[in-house]
mmCIF file of C-alpha atoms in Angstrom:
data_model
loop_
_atom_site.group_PDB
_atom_site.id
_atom_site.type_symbol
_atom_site.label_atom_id
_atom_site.label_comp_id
_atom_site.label_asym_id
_atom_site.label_seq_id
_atom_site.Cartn_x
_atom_site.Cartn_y
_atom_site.Cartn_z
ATOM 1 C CA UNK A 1 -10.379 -13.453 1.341
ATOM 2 C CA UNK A 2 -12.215 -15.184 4.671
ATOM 3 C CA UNK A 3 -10.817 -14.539 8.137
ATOM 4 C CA UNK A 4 -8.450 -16.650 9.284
ATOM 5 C CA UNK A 5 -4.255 -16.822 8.706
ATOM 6 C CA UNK A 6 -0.995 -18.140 9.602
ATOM 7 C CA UNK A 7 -2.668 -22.059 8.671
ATOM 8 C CA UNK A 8 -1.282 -24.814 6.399
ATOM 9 C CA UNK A 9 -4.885 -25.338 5.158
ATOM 10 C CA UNK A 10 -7.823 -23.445 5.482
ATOM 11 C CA UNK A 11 -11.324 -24.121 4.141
ATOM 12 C CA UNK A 12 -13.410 -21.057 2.550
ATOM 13 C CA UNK A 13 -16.898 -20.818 1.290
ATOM 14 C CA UNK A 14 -16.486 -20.899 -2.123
ATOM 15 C CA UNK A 15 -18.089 -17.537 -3.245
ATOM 16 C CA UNK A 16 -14.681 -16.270 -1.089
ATOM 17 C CA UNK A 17 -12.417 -17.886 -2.934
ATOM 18 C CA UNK A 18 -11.219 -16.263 -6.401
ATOM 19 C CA UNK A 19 -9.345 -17.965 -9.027
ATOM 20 C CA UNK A 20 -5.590 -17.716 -9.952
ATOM 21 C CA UNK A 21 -3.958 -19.073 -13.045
ATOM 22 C CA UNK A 22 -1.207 -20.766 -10.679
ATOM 23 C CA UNK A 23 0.199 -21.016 -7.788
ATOM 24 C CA UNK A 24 2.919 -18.480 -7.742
ATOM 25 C CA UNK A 25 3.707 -15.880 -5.016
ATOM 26 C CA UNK A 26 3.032 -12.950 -7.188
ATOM 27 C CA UNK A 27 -0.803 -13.718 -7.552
ATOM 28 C CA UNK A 28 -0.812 -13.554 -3.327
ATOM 29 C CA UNK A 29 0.311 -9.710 -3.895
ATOM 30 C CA UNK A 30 -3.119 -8.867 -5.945
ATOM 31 C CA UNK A 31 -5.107 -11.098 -3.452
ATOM 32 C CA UNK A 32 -5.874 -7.864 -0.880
ATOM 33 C CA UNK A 33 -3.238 -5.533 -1.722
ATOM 34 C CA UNK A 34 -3.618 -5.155 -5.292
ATOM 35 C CA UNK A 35 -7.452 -5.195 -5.020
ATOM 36 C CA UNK A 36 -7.549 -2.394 -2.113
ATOM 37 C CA UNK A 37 -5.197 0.100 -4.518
ATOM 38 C CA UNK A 38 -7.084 -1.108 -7.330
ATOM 39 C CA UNK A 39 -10.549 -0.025 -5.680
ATOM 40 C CA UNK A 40 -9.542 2.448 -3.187
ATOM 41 C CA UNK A 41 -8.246 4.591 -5.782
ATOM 42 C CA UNK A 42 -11.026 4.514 -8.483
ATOM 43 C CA UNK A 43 -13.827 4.502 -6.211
ATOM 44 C CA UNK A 44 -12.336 7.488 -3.512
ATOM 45 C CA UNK A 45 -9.255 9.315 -5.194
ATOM 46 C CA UNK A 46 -10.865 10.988 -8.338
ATOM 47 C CA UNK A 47 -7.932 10.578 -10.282
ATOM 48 C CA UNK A 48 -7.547 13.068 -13.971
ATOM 49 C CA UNK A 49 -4.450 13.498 -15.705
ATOM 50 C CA UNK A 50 -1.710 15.677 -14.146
ATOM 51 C CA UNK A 51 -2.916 15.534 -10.659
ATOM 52 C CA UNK A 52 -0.343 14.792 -7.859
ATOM 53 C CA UNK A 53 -0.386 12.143 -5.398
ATOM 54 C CA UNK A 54 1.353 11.293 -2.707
ATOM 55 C CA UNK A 55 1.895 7.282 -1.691
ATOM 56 C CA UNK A 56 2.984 6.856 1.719
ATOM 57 C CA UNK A 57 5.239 3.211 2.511
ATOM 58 C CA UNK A 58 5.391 3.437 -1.220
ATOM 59 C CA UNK A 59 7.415 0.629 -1.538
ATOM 60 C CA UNK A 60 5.060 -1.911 0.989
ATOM 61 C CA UNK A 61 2.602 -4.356 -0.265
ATOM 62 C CA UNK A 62 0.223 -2.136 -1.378
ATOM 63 C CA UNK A 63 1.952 1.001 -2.195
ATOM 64 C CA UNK A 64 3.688 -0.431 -4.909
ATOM 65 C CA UNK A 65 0.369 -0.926 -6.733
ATOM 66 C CA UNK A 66 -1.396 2.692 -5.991
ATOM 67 C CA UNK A 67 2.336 4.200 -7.262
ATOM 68 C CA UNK A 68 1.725 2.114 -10.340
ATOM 69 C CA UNK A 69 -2.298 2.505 -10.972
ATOM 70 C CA UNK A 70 -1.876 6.166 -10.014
ATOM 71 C CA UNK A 71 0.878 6.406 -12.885
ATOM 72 C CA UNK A 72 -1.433 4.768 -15.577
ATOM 73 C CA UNK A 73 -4.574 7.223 -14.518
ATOM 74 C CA UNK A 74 -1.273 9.579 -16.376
ATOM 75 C CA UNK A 75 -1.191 11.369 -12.503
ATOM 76 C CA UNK A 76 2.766 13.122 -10.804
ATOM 77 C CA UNK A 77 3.519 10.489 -8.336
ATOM 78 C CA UNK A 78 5.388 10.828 -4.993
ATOM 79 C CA UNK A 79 6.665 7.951 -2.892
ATOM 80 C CA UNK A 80 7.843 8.134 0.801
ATOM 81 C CA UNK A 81 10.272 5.489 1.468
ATOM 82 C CA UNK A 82 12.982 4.434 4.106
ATOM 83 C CA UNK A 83 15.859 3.408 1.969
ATOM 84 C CA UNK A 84 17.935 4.063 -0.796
ATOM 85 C CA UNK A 85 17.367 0.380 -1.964
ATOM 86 C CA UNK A 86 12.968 0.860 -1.771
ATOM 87 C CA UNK A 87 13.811 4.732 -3.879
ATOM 88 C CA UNK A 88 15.494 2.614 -6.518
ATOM 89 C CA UNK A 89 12.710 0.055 -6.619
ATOM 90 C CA UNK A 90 9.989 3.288 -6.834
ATOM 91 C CA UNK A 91 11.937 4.664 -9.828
ATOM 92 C CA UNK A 92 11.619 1.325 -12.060
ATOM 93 C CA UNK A 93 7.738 1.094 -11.195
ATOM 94 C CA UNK A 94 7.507 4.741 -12.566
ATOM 95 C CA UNK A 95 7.834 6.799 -8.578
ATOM 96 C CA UNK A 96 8.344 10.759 -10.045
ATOM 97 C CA UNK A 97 9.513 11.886 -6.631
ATOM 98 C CA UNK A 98 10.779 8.967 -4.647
ATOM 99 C CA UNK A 99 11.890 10.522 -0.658
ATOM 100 C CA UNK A 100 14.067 8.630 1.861
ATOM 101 C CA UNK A 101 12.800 9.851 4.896
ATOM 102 C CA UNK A 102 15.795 8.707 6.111
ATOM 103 C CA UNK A 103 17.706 11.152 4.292
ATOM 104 C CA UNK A 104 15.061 13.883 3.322
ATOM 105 C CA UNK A 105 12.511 15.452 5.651
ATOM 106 C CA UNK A 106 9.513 14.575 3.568
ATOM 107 C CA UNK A 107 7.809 17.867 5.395
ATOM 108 C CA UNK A 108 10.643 20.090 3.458
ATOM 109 C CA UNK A 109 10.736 18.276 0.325
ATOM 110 C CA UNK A 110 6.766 18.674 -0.227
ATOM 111 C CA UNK A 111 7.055 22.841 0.967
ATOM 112 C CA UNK A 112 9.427 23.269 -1.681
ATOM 113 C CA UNK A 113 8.416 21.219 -4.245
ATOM 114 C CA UNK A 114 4.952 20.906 -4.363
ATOM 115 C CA UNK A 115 3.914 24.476 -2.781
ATOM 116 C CA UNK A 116 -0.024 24.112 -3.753
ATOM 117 C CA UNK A 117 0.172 20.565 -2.207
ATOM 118 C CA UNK A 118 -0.950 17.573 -3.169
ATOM 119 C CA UNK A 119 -4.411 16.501 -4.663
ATOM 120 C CA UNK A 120 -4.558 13.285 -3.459
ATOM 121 C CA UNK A 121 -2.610 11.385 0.155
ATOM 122 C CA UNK A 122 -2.842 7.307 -0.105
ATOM 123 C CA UNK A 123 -1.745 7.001 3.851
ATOM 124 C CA UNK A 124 -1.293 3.595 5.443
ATOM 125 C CA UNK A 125 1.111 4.464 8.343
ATOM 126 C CA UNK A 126 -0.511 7.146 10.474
ATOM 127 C CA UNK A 127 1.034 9.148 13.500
ATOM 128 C CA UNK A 128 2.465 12.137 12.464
ATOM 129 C CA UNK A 129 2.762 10.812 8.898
ATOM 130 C CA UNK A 130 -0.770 11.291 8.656
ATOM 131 C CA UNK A 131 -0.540 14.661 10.465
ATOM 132 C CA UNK A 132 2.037 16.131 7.467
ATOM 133 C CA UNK A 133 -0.542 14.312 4.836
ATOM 134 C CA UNK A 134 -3.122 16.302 5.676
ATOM 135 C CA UNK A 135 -1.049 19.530 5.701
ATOM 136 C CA UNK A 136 0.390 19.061 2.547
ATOM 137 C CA UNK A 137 -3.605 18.729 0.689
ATOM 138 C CA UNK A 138 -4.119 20.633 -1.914
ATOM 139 C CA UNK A 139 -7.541 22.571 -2.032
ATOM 140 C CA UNK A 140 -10.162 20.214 -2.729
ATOM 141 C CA UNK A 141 -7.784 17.453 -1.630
ATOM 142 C CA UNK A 142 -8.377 13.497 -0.803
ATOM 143 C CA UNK A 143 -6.593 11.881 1.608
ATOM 144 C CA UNK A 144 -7.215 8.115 1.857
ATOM 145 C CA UNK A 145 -6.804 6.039 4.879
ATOM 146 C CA UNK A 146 -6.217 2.533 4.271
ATOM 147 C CA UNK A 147 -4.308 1.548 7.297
ATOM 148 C CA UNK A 148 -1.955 2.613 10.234
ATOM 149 C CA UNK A 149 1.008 0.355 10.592
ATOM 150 C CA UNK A 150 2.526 2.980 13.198
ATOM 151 C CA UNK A 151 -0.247 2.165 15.612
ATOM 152 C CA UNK A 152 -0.447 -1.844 14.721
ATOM 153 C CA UNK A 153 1.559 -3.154 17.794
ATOM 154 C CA UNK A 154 0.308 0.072 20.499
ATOM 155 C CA UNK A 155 -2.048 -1.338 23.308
ATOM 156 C CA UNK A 156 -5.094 0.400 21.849
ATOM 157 C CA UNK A 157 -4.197 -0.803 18.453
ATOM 158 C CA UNK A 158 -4.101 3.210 17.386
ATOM 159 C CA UNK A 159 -2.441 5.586 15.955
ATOM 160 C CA UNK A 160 -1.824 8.998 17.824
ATOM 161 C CA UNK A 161 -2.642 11.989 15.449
ATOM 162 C CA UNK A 162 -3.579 15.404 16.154
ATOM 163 C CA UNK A 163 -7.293 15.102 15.323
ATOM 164 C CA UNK A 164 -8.133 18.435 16.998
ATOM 165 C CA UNK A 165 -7.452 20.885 14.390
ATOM 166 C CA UNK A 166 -8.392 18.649 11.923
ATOM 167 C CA UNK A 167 -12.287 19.981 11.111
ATOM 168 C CA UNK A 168 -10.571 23.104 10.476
ATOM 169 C CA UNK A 169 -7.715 22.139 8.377
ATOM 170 C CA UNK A 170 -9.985 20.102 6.284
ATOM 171 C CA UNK A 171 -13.165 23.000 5.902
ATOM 172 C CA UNK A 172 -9.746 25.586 4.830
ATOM 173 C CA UNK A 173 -9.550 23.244 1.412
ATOM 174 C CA UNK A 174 -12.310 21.996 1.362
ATOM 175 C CA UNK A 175 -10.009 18.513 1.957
ATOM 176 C CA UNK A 176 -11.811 14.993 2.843
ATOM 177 C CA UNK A 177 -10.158 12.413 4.794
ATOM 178 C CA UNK A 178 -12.162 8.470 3.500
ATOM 179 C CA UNK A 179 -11.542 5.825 5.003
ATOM 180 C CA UNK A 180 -11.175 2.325 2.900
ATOM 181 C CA UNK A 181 -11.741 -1.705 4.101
ATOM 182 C CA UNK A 182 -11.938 -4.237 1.789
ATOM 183 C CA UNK A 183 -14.405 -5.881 3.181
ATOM 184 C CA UNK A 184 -16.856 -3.134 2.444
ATOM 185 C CA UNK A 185 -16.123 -4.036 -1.179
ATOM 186 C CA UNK A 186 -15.839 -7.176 -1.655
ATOM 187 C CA UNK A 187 -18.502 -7.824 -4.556
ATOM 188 C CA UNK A 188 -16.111 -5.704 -6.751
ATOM 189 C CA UNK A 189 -13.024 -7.772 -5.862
ATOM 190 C CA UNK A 190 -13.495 -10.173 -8.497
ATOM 191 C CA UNK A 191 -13.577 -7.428 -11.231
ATOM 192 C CA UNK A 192 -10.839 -5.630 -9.966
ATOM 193 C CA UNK A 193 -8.790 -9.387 -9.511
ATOM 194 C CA UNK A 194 -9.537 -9.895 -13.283
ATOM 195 C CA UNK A 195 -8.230 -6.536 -14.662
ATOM 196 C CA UNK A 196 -5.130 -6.671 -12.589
ATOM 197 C CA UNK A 197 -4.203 -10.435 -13.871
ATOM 198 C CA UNK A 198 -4.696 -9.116 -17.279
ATOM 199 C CA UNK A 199 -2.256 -6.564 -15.968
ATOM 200 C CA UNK A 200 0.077 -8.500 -14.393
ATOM 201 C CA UNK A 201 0.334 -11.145 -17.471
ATOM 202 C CA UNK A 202 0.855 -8.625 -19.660
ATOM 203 C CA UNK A 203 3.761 -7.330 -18.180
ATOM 204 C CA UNK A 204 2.323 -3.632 -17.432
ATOM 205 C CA UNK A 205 1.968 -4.363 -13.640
ATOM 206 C CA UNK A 206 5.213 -5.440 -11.692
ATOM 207 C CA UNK A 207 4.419 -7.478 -8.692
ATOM 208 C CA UNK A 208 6.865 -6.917 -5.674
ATOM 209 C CA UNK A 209 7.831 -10.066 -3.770
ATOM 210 C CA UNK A 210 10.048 -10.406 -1.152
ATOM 211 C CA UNK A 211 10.383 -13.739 0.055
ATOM 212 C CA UNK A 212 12.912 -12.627 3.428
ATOM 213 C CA UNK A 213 15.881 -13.617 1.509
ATOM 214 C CA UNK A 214 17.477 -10.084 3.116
ATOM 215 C CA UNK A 215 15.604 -10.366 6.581
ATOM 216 C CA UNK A 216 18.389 -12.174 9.192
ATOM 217 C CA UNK A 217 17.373 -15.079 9.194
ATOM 218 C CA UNK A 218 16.729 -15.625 5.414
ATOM 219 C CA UNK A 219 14.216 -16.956 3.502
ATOM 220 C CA UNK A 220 10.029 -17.517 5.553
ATOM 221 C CA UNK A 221 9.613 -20.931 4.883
ATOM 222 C CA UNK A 222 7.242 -22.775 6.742
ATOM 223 C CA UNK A 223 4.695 -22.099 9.238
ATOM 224 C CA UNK A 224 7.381 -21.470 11.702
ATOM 225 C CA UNK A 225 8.693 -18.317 10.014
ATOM 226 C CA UNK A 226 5.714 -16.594 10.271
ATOM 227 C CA UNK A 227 6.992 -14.928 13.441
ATOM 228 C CA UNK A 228 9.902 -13.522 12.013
ATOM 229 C CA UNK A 229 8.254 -12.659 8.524
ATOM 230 C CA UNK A 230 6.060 -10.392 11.040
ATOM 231 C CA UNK A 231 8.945 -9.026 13.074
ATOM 232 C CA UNK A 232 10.432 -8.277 9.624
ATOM 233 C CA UNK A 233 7.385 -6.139 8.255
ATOM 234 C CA UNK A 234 7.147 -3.530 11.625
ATOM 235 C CA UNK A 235 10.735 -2.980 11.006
ATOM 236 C CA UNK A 236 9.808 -1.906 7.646
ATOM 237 C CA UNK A 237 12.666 -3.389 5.449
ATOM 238 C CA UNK A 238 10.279 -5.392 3.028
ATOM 239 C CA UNK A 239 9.753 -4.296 -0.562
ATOM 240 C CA UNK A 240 7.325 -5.174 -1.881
ATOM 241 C CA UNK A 241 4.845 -7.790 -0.033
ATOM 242 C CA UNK A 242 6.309 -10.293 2.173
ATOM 243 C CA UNK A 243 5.431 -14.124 1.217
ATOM 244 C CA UNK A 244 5.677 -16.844 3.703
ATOM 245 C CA UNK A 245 6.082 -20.507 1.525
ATOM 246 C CA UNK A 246 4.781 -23.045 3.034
ATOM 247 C CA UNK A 247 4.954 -26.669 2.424
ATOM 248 C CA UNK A 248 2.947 -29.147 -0.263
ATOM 249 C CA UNK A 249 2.424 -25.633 -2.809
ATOM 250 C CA UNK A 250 0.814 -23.468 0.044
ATOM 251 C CA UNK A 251 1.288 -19.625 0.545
ATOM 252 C CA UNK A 252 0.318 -17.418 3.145
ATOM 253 C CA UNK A 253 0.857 -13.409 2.719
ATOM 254 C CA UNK A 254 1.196 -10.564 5.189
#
């Protein structure tokens, strides 16, 4: 939970560190992603029963876990995806309305389906995802923003939306758009670490891996494979959160 990645070692104060039971790449999924679904959601979304939200790269690191918490908070829970394989995956974690943009226009599909919209967005790719997330807000909607993986790899490091006419969209539903970094929350990580272990061990939390043994050039091991384990995630084949292993028991997670 300290800056610094992509090491063999690393040496963190120790009121950064926080404990696992062992080392097993599942834990590394709960590390930031977990914890950022985990808090994102109960401190920002205002979940109640029946309410409809929509999880955008639902099948990613941390999609997988608001798709799952949002479930348990007893919520209608849409998932955009980019394959038929990630839909599947949505569907065992408890995904209502799993879409393959690939297949679906996700625009269309929330029109017809969902004409009052949806109360809650949990965006991490941006662009004109973002855009279509904040059109399809229900009155008194919440969209959160918790990253923008469209604009990761763009020389400004942004992601172009169409922020002009977004004042008025939002003051039509009275719609919010909050922003959420970890960092910000950090004294409630270990809280939030220790409900989702419980979670986790008890079999009520599934904890998406994916080692690379699809990418090309199979399976991230070693410091080496970092590169293509990061190649791997813009193309946006992983499902669930990649894992690097490296030597002597060591992870590293993107």
């Amino acid at each position: 939970m300290a800056p610094g990645s992509f090491a063999e070692y690393t040496v963190v104060p120790a009121n950064m560190a926080l404990p696992v039971p062992s080392v097993k790449p599942k834990y590394l999924t709960l590390l930031v992603s977990g914890s950022t679904a985990y808090i994102s959601l109960a401190k920002l979304a205002e979940l109640s029963q029946g309410q409809r939200v929509l999880v955008t790269a639902a099948a990613g690191g941390t999609g997988q876990f608001a798709v799952q918490l949002s479930k348990r908070a007893k919520c209608h829970v849409i998932g955009t995806c980019s394959s038929e394989e990630k839909s599947s995956f949505l569907k065992t974690i408890g995904c209502d309305r799993p879409i393959n943009y690939k297949t679906e226009d996700v625009k269309a599909v929330l029109q017809r389906e969902y004409p009052e919209g949806v109360d809650v967005v949990y965006e991490s790719v941006g662009g004109a995802l973002f855009d279509l997330a904040v059109d399809a807000l229900a009155t008194k909607g919440r969209l959160i923003v918790i990253g923008f993986i469209s604009g990761y790899q763009s020389p400004t490091g942004l992601s172009p939306i169409k922020a002009g006419a977004l004042p008025a969209k939002l003051l039509r539903k009275s719609a919010s758009v909050r922003g959420f970094f970890l960092n910000h929350y950090f004294s409630q990580c270990q809280a939030a670490m220790d409900d989702l272990l419980k979670l986790c061990e008890g079999g009520e939390l599934a904890c998406g891996v994916d080692l690379g043994e699809r990418s090309p050039g199979g399976l991230f091991t070693g410091l080496e494979s970092v590169f293509r384990a990061v190649d791997y995630m813009y193309t946006g084949k992983n499902t669930g959160k990649i894992v690097v292993e490296l030597p002597h028991s060591v992870s590293s997670k993107l």
